[in-house]
mmCIF file of C-alpha atoms in Angstrom:
data_model
loop_
_atom_site.group_PDB
_atom_site.id
_atom_site.type_symbol
_atom_site.label_atom_id
_atom_site.label_comp_id
_atom_site.label_asym_id
_atom_site.label_seq_id
_atom_site.Cartn_x
_atom_site.Cartn_y
_atom_site.Cartn_z
ATOM 1 C CA UNK X 95 45.414 -8.559 18.930
ATOM 2 C CA UNK X 96 45.532 -6.941 15.510
ATOM 3 C CA UNK X 97 48.153 -6.569 12.789
ATOM 4 C CA UNK X 98 47.497 -3.023 11.560
ATOM 5 C CA UNK X 99 46.513 -4.263 8.102
ATOM 6 C CA UNK X 100 43.203 -2.498 7.432
ATOM 7 C CA UNK X 101 40.562 -4.844 6.037
ATOM 8 C CA UNK X 102 37.891 -2.365 5.108
ATOM 9 C CA UNK X 103 37.131 1.342 4.912
ATOM 10 C CA UNK X 104 33.883 1.639 6.856
ATOM 11 C CA UNK X 105 31.593 4.555 7.607
ATOM 12 C CA UNK X 106 30.070 5.983 10.783
ATOM 13 C CA UNK X 107 26.285 5.614 10.607
ATOM 14 C CA UNK X 108 25.483 7.173 13.991
ATOM 15 C CA UNK X 109 27.222 8.620 17.036
ATOM 16 C CA UNK X 110 25.016 9.009 20.083
ATOM 17 C CA UNK X 111 26.401 10.802 23.152
ATOM 18 C CA UNK X 112 25.314 9.252 26.442
ATOM 19 C CA UNK X 113 26.643 11.463 29.244
ATOM 20 C CA UNK X 114 30.422 11.002 29.274
ATOM 21 C CA UNK X 115 30.316 7.970 26.961
ATOM 22 C CA UNK X 116 29.060 7.351 23.432
ATOM 23 C CA UNK X 117 27.517 4.689 21.246
ATOM 24 C CA UNK X 118 28.843 4.282 17.694
ATOM 25 C CA UNK X 119 27.159 2.489 14.841
ATOM 26 C CA UNK X 120 29.531 1.625 12.009
ATOM 27 C CA UNK X 121 28.820 0.271 8.529
ATOM 28 C CA UNK X 122 31.317 -2.381 7.463
ATOM 29 C CA UNK X 123 29.901 -5.304 5.450
ATOM 30 C CA UNK X 124 33.162 -7.288 5.436
ATOM 31 C CA UNK X 125 34.028 -7.062 9.143
ATOM 32 C CA UNK X 126 30.409 -7.564 10.178
ATOM 33 C CA UNK X 127 30.091 -10.752 8.083
ATOM 34 C CA UNK X 128 31.232 -12.935 11.004
ATOM 35 C CA UNK X 129 30.777 -10.485 13.891
ATOM 36 C CA UNK X 130 28.776 -11.490 16.949
ATOM 37 C CA UNK X 131 27.913 -9.814 20.246
ATOM 38 C CA UNK X 132 31.148 -9.546 22.253
ATOM 39 C CA UNK X 133 33.486 -9.673 19.253
ATOM 40 C CA UNK X 134 36.343 -7.166 18.963
ATOM 41 C CA UNK X 135 36.771 -4.845 15.977
ATOM 42 C CA UNK X 136 39.401 -2.112 15.659
ATOM 43 C CA UNK X 137 37.916 1.219 14.550
ATOM 44 C CA UNK X 138 40.658 3.667 13.515
ATOM 45 C CA UNK X 139 42.996 1.580 15.642
ATOM 46 C CA UNK X 140 40.805 1.474 18.746
ATOM 47 C CA UNK X 141 39.796 -2.003 19.924
ATOM 48 C CA UNK X 142 36.042 -1.908 20.591
ATOM 49 C CA UNK X 143 33.534 -4.578 21.650
ATOM 50 C CA UNK X 144 30.503 -5.287 19.448
ATOM 51 C CA UNK X 145 27.211 -4.897 21.320
ATOM 52 C CA UNK X 146 24.850 -5.341 18.358
ATOM 53 C CA UNK X 147 24.948 -6.449 14.727
ATOM 54 C CA UNK X 148 22.268 -5.495 12.215
ATOM 55 C CA UNK X 149 22.468 -5.961 8.457
ATOM 56 C CA UNK X 150 25.844 -4.547 7.364
ATOM 57 C CA UNK X 151 26.520 -2.504 10.522
ATOM 58 C CA UNK X 152 27.655 -3.044 14.101
ATOM 59 C CA UNK X 153 27.260 -1.009 17.272
ATOM 60 C CA UNK X 154 29.839 -0.432 20.027
ATOM 61 C CA UNK X 155 29.873 1.449 23.330
ATOM 62 C CA UNK X 156 32.778 3.856 23.832
ATOM 63 C CA UNK X 157 33.692 4.824 27.406
ATOM 64 C CA UNK X 158 35.077 8.169 28.576
ATOM 65 C CA UNK X 159 38.675 6.873 28.833
ATOM 66 C CA UNK X 160 38.598 5.886 25.147
ATOM 67 C CA UNK X 161 37.005 9.179 24.071
ATOM 68 C CA UNK X 162 39.650 11.112 26.039
ATOM 69 C CA UNK X 163 42.627 9.164 24.609
ATOM 70 C CA UNK X 164 41.540 8.851 20.983
ATOM 71 C CA UNK X 165 40.059 10.875 18.148
ATOM 72 C CA UNK X 166 36.784 8.907 18.127
ATOM 73 C CA UNK X 167 34.873 11.807 19.718
ATOM 74 C CA UNK X 168 35.565 13.888 16.592
ATOM 75 C CA UNK X 169 33.767 11.414 14.308
ATOM 76 C CA UNK X 170 30.335 12.160 12.832
ATOM 77 C CA UNK X 171 27.851 10.324 10.614
ATOM 78 C CA UNK X 172 29.490 9.880 7.223
ATOM 79 C CA UNK X 173 33.065 9.846 8.585
ATOM 80 C CA UNK X 174 35.214 7.127 7.000
ATOM 81 C CA UNK X 175 36.954 4.769 9.449
ATOM 82 C CA UNK X 176 39.572 2.035 9.154
ATOM 83 C CA UNK X 177 38.279 -1.374 10.245
ATOM 84 C CA UNK X 178 40.126 -4.562 11.186
ATOM 85 C CA UNK X 179 39.046 -7.796 12.848
ATOM 86 C CA UNK X 180 41.405 -9.480 15.345
ATOM 87 C CA UNK X 181 44.107 -11.763 13.990
ATOM 88 C CA UNK X 182 43.535 -15.506 14.218
ATOM 89 C CA UNK X 183 46.424 -17.588 15.610
ATOM 90 C CA UNK X 184 46.808 -19.243 12.196
ATOM 91 C CA UNK X 185 46.922 -15.964 10.199
ATOM 92 C CA UNK X 186 50.037 -14.316 8.829
ATOM 93 C CA UNK X 187 51.179 -11.322 10.860
ATOM 94 C CA UNK X 188 51.425 -8.896 7.939
ATOM 95 C CA UNK X 189 51.992 -5.740 9.971
ATOM 96 C CA UNK X 190 53.198 -5.779 13.578
ATOM 97 C CA UNK X 191 51.677 -6.545 16.982
ATOM 98 C CA UNK X 192 48.863 -4.034 17.480
ATOM 99 C CA UNK X 193 46.772 -4.088 20.650
ATOM 100 C CA UNK X 194 44.163 -1.524 19.685
ATOM 101 C CA UNK X 195 45.047 0.475 22.815
ATOM 102 C CA UNK X 196 45.618 4.040 21.634
ATOM 103 C CA UNK X 197 48.511 5.834 23.362
ATOM 104 C CA UNK X 198 47.614 9.322 22.190
ATOM 105 C CA UNK X 199 46.326 11.531 19.413
ATOM 106 C CA UNK X 200 48.659 13.004 16.806
ATOM 107 C CA UNK X 201 47.975 15.486 14.042
ATOM 108 C CA UNK X 202 48.738 15.523 10.338
ATOM 109 C CA UNK X 203 51.330 18.291 9.844
ATOM 110 C CA UNK X 204 52.004 18.053 6.108
ATOM 111 C CA UNK X 205 51.759 15.886 3.005
ATOM 112 C CA UNK X 206 54.374 15.729 0.255
ATOM 113 C CA UNK X 207 53.142 13.944 -2.870
ATOM 114 C CA UNK X 208 55.475 11.802 -4.958
ATOM 115 C CA UNK X 209 54.790 10.110 -8.290
ATOM 116 C CA UNK X 210 52.480 7.437 -6.802
ATOM 117 C CA UNK X 211 53.100 7.805 -3.090
ATOM 118 C CA UNK X 212 53.139 10.458 -0.373
ATOM 119 C CA UNK X 213 55.351 11.295 2.579
ATOM 120 C CA UNK X 214 53.182 12.356 5.503
ATOM 121 C CA UNK X 215 54.511 14.172 8.572
ATOM 122 C CA UNK X 216 52.586 13.543 11.774
ATOM 123 C CA UNK X 217 53.015 15.528 14.984
ATOM 124 C CA UNK X 218 52.926 13.503 18.195
ATOM 125 C CA UNK X 219 52.684 14.106 21.944
ATOM 126 C CA UNK X 220 56.127 14.642 23.511
ATOM 127 C CA UNK X 221 55.737 11.673 25.869
ATOM 128 C CA UNK X 222 55.440 9.262 22.915
ATOM 129 C CA UNK X 223 58.487 10.474 20.955
ATOM 130 C CA UNK X 224 60.903 8.182 22.834
ATOM 131 C CA UNK X 225 59.086 5.102 21.477
ATOM 132 C CA UNK X 226 59.323 6.164 17.826
ATOM 133 C CA UNK X 227 62.484 5.184 15.955
ATOM 134 C CA UNK X 228 63.579 5.281 12.329
ATOM 135 C CA UNK X 229 62.495 2.081 10.525
ATOM 136 C CA UNK X 230 60.433 1.101 13.581
ATOM 137 C CA UNK X 231 56.724 0.342 13.549
ATOM 138 C CA UNK X 232 53.894 2.640 14.572
ATOM 139 C CA UNK X 233 50.127 2.396 14.237
ATOM 140 C CA UNK X 234 48.323 5.434 12.812
ATOM 141 C CA UNK X 235 44.506 5.221 12.815
ATOM 142 C CA UNK X 236 44.923 1.447 13.042
ATOM 143 C CA UNK X 237 47.357 1.221 10.109
ATOM 144 C CA UNK X 238 50.694 -0.510 10.648
ATOM 145 C CA UNK X 239 53.336 1.813 9.191
ATOM 146 C CA UNK X 240 57.128 2.047 9.095
ATOM 147 C CA UNK X 241 58.685 5.246 10.413
ATOM 148 C CA UNK X 242 60.860 6.995 7.798
ATOM 149 C CA UNK X 243 62.189 9.759 10.049
ATOM 150 C CA UNK X 244 61.751 10.266 13.809
ATOM 151 C CA UNK X 245 62.003 13.662 15.505
ATOM 152 C CA UNK X 246 61.194 14.918 19.005
ATOM 153 C CA UNK X 247 57.869 16.404 17.948
ATOM 154 C CA UNK X 248 56.940 14.495 14.786
ATOM 155 C CA UNK X 249 57.685 11.562 12.512
ATOM 156 C CA UNK X 250 57.227 10.817 8.833
ATOM 157 C CA UNK X 251 55.758 7.823 7.030
ATOM 158 C CA UNK X 252 55.653 7.005 3.317
ATOM 159 C CA UNK X 253 52.252 5.883 2.051
ATOM 160 C CA UNK X 254 51.952 3.534 -0.913
ATOM 161 C CA UNK X 255 49.025 3.807 -3.369
ATOM 162 C CA UNK X 256 47.095 0.993 -1.634
ATOM 163 C CA UNK X 257 47.235 2.789 1.723
ATOM 164 C CA UNK X 258 46.211 6.077 0.110
ATOM 165 C CA UNK X 259 43.270 4.458 -1.659
ATOM 166 C CA UNK X 260 41.941 2.068 0.986
ATOM 167 C CA UNK X 261 42.394 3.916 4.307
ATOM 168 C CA UNK X 262 41.509 7.187 5.999
ATOM 169 C CA UNK X 263 45.064 8.474 5.520
ATOM 170 C CA UNK X 264 44.314 9.007 1.845
ATOM 171 C CA UNK X 265 41.660 11.531 2.845
ATOM 172 C CA UNK X 266 43.097 13.356 5.859
ATOM 173 C CA UNK X 267 44.901 16.670 5.607
ATOM 174 C CA UNK X 268 46.958 19.031 7.764
ATOM 175 C CA UNK X 269 45.309 19.618 11.141
ATOM 176 C CA UNK X 270 43.336 16.363 11.129
ATOM 177 C CA UNK X 271 43.713 14.181 14.245
ATOM 178 C CA UNK X 272 44.960 10.582 14.087
ATOM 179 C CA UNK X 273 45.105 7.841 16.718
ATOM 180 C CA UNK X 274 48.617 6.672 17.596
ATOM 181 C CA UNK X 275 49.710 3.388 19.138
ATOM 182 C CA UNK X 276 53.433 2.940 19.650
ATOM 183 C CA UNK X 277 55.167 -0.432 19.542
ATOM 184 C CA UNK X 278 54.220 -2.318 22.720
ATOM 185 C CA UNK X 279 57.604 -4.090 22.745
ATOM 186 C CA UNK X 280 59.344 -0.713 23.197
ATOM 187 C CA UNK X 281 57.166 0.055 26.224
ATOM 188 C CA UNK X 282 57.948 -3.297 27.857
ATOM 189 C CA UNK X 283 61.683 -2.918 27.210
ATOM 190 C CA UNK X 284 61.644 0.557 28.775
ATOM 191 C CA UNK X 285 59.838 -0.774 31.846
ATOM 192 C CA UNK X 286 62.258 -3.683 32.279
ATOM 193 C CA UNK X 287 65.325 -1.464 31.873
ATOM 194 C CA UNK X 288 63.925 1.044 34.406
ATOM 195 C CA UNK X 289 63.393 -1.829 36.869
ATOM 196 C CA UNK X 290 67.004 -2.952 36.394
ATOM 197 C CA UNK X 291 66.036 -6.320 34.890
ATOM 198 C CA UNK X 292 68.908 -7.940 33.006
ATOM 199 C CA UNK X 293 68.701 -10.769 30.469
#
């Protein structure tokens, strides 16, 4: 489990295609400092398993399902990526409950700069719109954000200077893809209501 509070802006060192899967090597000195084989690290919001650690980089295997549901296939050497290690049971939950299981890929629609912040509009797949509510939580490229406005085809978020400086959202523009994970609690509630479960 993650919190959506990005620890480090890493960089893709290599992306090797292997049939319908891929192997990613990512530079991230902070997150690799205590990483071991089998550890989980979220890369742009996608929970991946470490297969190798060398110097300040780690390697992960990415299966077809993950490539199909996320924007990881669009990465290339030099691409910046948001990195987060899993939360420890004793840590503060600074964002919200993030599983690292991407629900779909959205797209940056527009950016409106303010004095020190920006409002970003992100288009989303129609089947995810029902989980996005005003003042609710959403994960964008692994970043826990609060929804400012929710529409049927898009939502807006307001980015503070820290988010603009320390994450990929400070560098992405209209047309760029982003990984989206909706609030897991909303999905469970929907399932329970559909099944007729009452409290």
